Coordinates of C-alpha atoms in Angstrom, one line a residue:
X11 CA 29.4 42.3 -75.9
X12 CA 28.1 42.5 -79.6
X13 CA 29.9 41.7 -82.4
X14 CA 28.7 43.3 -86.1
X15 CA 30.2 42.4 -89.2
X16 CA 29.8 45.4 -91.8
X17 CA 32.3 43.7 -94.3
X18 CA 32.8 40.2 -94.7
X19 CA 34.7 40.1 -98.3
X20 CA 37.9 39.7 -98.9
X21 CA 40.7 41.6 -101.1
X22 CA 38.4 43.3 -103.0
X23 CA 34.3 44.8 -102.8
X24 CA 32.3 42.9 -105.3
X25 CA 28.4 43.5 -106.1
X26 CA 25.5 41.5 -107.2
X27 CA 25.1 41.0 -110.7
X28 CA 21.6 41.8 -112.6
X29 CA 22.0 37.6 -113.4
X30 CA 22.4 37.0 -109.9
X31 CA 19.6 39.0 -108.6
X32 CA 17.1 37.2 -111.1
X33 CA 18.7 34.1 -110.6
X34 CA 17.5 34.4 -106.8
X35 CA 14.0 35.8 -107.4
X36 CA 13.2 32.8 -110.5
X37 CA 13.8 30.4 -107.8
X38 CA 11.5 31.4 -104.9
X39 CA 8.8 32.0 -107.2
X40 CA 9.0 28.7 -108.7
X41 CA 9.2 27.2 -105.4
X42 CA 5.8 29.5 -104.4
X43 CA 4.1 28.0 -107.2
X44 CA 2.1 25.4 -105.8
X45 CA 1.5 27.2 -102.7
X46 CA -1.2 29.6 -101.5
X47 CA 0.2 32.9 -100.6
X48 CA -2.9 35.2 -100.4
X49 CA -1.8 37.7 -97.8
X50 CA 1.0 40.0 -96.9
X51 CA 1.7 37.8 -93.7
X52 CA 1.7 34.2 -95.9
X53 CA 4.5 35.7 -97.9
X54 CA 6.8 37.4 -95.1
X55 CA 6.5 33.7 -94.1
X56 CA 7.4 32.1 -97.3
X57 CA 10.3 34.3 -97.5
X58 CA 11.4 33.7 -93.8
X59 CA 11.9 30.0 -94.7
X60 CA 14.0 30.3 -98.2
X61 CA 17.8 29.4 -98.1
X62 CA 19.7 32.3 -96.6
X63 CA 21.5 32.1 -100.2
X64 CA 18.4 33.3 -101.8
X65 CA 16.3 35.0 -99.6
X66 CA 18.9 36.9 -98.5
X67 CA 23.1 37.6 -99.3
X68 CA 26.6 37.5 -97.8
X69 CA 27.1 41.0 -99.4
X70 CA 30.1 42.3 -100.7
X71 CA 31.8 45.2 -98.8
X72 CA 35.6 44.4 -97.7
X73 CA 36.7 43.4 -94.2
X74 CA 34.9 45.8 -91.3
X75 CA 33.9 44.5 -88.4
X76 CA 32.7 46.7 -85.1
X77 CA 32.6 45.1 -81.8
X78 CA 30.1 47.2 -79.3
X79 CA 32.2 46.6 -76.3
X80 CA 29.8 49.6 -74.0
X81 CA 26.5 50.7 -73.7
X82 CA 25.6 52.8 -76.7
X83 CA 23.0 54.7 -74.9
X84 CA 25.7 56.2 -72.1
X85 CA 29.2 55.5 -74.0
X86 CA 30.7 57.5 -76.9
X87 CA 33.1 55.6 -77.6
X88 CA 33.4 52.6 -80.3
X89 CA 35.6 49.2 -81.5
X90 CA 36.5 48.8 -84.8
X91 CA 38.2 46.3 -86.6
X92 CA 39.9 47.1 -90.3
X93 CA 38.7 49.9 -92.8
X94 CA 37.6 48.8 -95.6
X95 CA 34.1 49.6 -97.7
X96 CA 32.3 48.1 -95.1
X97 CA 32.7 51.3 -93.0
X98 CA 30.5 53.3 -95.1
X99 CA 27.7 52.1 -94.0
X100 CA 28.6 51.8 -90.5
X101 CA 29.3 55.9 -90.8
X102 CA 25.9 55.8 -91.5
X103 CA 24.5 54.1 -88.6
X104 CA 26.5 56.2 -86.2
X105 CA 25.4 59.5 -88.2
X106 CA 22.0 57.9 -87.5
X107 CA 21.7 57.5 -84.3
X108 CA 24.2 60.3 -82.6
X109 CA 24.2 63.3 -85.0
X110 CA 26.5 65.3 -86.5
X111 CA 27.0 67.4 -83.4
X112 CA 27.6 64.7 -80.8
X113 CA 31.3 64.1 -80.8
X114 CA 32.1 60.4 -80.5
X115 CA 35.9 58.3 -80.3
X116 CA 36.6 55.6 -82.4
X117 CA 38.8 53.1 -81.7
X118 CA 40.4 51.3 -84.5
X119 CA 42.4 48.8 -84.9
X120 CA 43.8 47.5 -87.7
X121 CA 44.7 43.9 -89.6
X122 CA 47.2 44.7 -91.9
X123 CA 47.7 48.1 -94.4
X124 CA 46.6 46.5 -97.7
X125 CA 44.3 48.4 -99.5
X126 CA 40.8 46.1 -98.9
X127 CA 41.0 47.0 -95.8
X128 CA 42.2 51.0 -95.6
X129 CA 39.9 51.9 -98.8
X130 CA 36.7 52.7 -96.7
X131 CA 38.6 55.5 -94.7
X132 CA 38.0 58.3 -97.2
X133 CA 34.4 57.2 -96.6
X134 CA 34.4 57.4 -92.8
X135 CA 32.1 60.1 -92.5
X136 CA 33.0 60.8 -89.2
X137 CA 36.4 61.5 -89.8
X138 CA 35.2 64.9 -91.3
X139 CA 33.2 66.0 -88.6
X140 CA 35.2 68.5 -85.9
X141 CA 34.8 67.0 -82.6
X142 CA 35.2 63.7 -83.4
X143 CA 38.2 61.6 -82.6
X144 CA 39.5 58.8 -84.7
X145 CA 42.5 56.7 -82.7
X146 CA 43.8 54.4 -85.2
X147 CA 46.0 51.2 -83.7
X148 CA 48.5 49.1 -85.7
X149 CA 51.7 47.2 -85.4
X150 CA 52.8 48.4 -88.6
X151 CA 55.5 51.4 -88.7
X152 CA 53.6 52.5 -91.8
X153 CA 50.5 53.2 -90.5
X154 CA 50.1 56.6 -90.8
X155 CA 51.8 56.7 -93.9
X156 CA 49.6 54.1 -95.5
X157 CA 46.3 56.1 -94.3
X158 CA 47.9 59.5 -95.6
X159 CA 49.0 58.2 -98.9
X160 CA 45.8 57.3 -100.2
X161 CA 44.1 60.6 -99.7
X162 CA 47.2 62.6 -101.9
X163 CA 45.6 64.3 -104.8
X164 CA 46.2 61.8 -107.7
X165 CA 44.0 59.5 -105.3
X166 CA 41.5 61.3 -103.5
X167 CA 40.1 64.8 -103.9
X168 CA 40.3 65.4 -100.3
X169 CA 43.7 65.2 -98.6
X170 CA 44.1 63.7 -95.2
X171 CA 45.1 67.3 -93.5
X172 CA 41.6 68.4 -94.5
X173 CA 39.6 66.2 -92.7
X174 CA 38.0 67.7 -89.7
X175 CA 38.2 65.0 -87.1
X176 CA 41.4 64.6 -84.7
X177 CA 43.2 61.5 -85.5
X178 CA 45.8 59.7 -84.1
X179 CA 47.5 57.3 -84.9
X180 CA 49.2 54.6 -82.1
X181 CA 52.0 51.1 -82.4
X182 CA 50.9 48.3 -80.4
X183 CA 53.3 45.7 -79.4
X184 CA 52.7 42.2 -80.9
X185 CA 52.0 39.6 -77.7
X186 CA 51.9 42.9 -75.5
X187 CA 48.6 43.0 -73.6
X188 CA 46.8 46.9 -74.5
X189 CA 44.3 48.1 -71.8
X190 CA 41.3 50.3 -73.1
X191 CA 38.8 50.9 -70.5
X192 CA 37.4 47.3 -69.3
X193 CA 39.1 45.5 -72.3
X194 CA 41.9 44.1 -73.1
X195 CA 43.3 43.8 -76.2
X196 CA 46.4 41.7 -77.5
X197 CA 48.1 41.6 -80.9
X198 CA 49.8 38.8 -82.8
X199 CA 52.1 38.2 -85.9
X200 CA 50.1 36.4 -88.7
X201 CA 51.8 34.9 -92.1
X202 CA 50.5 37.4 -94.6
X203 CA 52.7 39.6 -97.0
X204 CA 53.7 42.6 -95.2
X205 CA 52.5 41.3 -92.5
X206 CA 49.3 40.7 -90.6
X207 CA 48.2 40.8 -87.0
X208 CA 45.0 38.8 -85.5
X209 CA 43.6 41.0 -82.3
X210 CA 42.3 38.7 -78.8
X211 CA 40.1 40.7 -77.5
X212 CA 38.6 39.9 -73.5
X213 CA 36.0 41.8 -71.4
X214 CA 34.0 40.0 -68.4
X215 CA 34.7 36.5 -69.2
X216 CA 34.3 37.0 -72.5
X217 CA 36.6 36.4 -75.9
X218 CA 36.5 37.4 -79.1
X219 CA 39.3 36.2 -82.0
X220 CA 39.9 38.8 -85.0
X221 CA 41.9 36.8 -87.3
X222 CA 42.2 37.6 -90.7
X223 CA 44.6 37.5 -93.7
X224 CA 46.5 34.9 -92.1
X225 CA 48.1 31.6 -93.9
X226 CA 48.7 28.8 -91.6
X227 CA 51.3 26.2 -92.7
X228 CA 50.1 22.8 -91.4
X229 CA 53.8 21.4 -91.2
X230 CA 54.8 24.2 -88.4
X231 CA 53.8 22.2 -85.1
X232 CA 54.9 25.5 -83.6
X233 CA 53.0 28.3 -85.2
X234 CA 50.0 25.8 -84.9
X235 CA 50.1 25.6 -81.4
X236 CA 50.9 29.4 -80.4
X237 CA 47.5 29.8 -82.8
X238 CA 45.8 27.3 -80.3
X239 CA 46.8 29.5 -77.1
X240 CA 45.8 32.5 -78.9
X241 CA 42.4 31.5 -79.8
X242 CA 42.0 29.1 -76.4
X243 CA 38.4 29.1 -75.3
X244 CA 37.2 31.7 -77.6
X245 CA 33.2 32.5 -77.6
X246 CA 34.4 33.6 -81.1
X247 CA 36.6 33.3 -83.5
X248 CA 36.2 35.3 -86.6
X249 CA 38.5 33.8 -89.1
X250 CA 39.9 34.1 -92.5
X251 CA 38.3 31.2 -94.7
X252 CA 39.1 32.9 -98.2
X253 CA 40.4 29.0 -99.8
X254 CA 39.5 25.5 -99.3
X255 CA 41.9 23.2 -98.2
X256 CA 43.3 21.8 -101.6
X257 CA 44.1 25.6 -102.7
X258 CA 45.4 27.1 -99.5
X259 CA 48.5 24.1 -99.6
X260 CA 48.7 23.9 -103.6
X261 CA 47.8 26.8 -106.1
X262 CA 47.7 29.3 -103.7
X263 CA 50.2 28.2 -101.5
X264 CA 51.9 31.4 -99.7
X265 CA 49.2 34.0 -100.9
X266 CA 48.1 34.6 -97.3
X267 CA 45.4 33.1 -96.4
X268 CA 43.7 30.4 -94.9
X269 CA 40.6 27.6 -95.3
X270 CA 37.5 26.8 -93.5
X271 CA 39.3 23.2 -92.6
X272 CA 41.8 24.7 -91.1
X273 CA 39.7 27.2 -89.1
X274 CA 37.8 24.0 -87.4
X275 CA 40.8 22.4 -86.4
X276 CA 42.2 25.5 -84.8
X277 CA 39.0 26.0 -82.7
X278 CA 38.7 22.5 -81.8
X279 CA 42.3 22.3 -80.3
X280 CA 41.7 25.4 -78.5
X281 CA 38.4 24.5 -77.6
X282 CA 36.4 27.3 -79.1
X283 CA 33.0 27.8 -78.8
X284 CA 32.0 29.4 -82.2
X285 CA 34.1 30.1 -85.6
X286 CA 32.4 32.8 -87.7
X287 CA 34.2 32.0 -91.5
X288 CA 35.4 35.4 -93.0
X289 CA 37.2 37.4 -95.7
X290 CA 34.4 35.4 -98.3
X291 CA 36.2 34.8 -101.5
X292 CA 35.3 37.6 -103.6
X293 CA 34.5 34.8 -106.7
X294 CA 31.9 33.0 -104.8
X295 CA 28.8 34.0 -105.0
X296 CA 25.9 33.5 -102.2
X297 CA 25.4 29.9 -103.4
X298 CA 29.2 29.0 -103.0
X299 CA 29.7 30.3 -99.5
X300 CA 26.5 28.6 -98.2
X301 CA 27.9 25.4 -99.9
X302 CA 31.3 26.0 -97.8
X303 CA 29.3 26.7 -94.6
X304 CA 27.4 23.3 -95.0
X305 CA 30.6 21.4 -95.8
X306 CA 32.2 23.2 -93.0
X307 CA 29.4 21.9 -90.3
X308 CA 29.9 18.5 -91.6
X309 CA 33.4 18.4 -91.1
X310 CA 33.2 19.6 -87.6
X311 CA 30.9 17.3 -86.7
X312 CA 32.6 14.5 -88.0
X313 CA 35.7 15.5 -86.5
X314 CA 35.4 17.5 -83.5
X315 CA 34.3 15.8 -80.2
X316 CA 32.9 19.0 -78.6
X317 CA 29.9 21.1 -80.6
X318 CA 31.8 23.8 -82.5
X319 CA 29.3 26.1 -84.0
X320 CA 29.7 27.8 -87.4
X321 CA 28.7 30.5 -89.5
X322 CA 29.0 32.3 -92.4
X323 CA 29.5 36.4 -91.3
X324 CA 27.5 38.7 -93.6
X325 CA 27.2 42.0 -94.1
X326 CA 24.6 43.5 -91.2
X327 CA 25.1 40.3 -89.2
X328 CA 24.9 40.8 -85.7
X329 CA 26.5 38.3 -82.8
X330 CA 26.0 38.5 -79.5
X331 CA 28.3 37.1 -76.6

């Protein structure tokens, strides 16, 4: 099983700035001054060792995250999680690689209906192509609704009844275990307005956690530990790390989501193996988030008795179980 993360923002896309950009490239080249980098090799080098932060960037395209549950090469059909603007480019990578005349499922399921994560839809490039089919899972009544509405006229020049692909749309069951091929999928209730729903998601011995746009309230023993048997002995946990601590229980207290401290503690009680932080917040810039990353490892190690690792997702990052 491989997990790719095509969005990793949260609530809303953001881009780098011109500032930004210059701000990374006036930093390695004052750190290649005093060094000899005569060929095209010597530099690939140089750049391979630079902080993630500036070599490199978390990106900026809202929550998408695709799980490649089959063998592409012989299986035409795919996992996603959420919609938003990080499907765009995953459109692309499919187009890629099968065609526009090589009819492929799509399996999505979804979070929550808030806009971050629906907006990438009417970018799915898929979705217009006959042939296709585009099964979209939710616990929310308003799932169809949510998807039609945003493709009416005074939104979108192309209505939802034009698009070419079948879709359907299906209810899960929070708690109720869903069967698709060799995985099994299960739904539950997360804090969130409107509601949420974090996906378990199991094939051959191995787990995956999709848990975003969740708040967890550290004084409900009860909600913590049906969190703890929902993420027990994860490989992965991909969790919602918008806030630090201090934010998540005081300023923004009930705005549905969580912290990177809290994510450790989860995975340590249920003995996770790896928590991937996600759903960046969309002020930080690359800096920021590797600063919460590193403060993140040091916590765990300080606290957890087991190795936890921990990571930062980015956009194009690719995980393997």
């Amino acid at each position: 099983m491989k997990v790719r993360i095509w969005g990793a923002r949260g609530s809303l896309p953001v881009a780098l700035t011109h500032k930004q950009i210059r701000a990374k490239i006036t930093t390695a080249l004052e750190d290649a001054l005093y060094r000899r980098l005569e060929t095209k090799e010597q530099v690939a080098a140089y750049v391979d060792q630079l902080p993630f932060e500036i070599a490199g960037t978390y990106g900026g395209n809202s929550s998408c995250v695709e799980v490649e549950a089959w063998d592409p090469a012989t299986t035409k059909e795919h996992i996603i999680f959420d919609l938003g603007t990080g499907v765009r480019p995953l459109a692309g990578a499919k187009l890629a690689r099968y065609g526009g005349g090589n009819p492929q499922t799509y399996h999505v399921f979804m979070s929550h209906l808030h806009w971050d994560h629906i907006m990438g839809f009417p970018f799915f490039t898929p979705a217009y192509i006959p042939g296709n089919r585009i099964i979209i899972y939710g616990c929310h009544e308003e799932l169809e609704t949510a998807f039609r509405r945003q493709q009416e006229p005074i939104s979108f020049p192309v209505r939802f009844d034009q698009l070419g692909a079948t879709i359907e749309f299906r209810k899960l069951e929070p708690g109720r275990r869903f069967e698709l091929r060799d995985v099994t999928i299960t739904p539950k209730l997360q804090l969130h307005a409107g509601d949420s729903y974090g996906y378990r998601l199991e094939q051959g011995g191995k787990t995956l956690i999709y848990s975003t746009d969740s708040e967890h309230k550290l004084d409900n023993a009860a909600e913590r530990e049906g969190f703890v048997d929902f993420f027990r002995a994860a490989d992965l946990v991909i969790f919602d790390a918008m806030y630090s601590l201090a934010d998540a229980i005081s300023v923004k207290a009930d705005w549905g989501h969580s912290s990177n401290v809290v994510g450790v503690e989860l995975c340590q009680l249920a003995g996770a193996k790896r928590l991937c932080l996600f759903h960046h917040e969309p002020i930080f810039d690359d800096a920021q988030i590797s600063r919460v990353l590193g403060e993140t490892r040091r916590y765990a190690e300080i606290t957890g008795e087991a190795p936890l690792e921990i990571m930062a997702a980015y956009d194009g990052m690719d995980i393997e179980l």
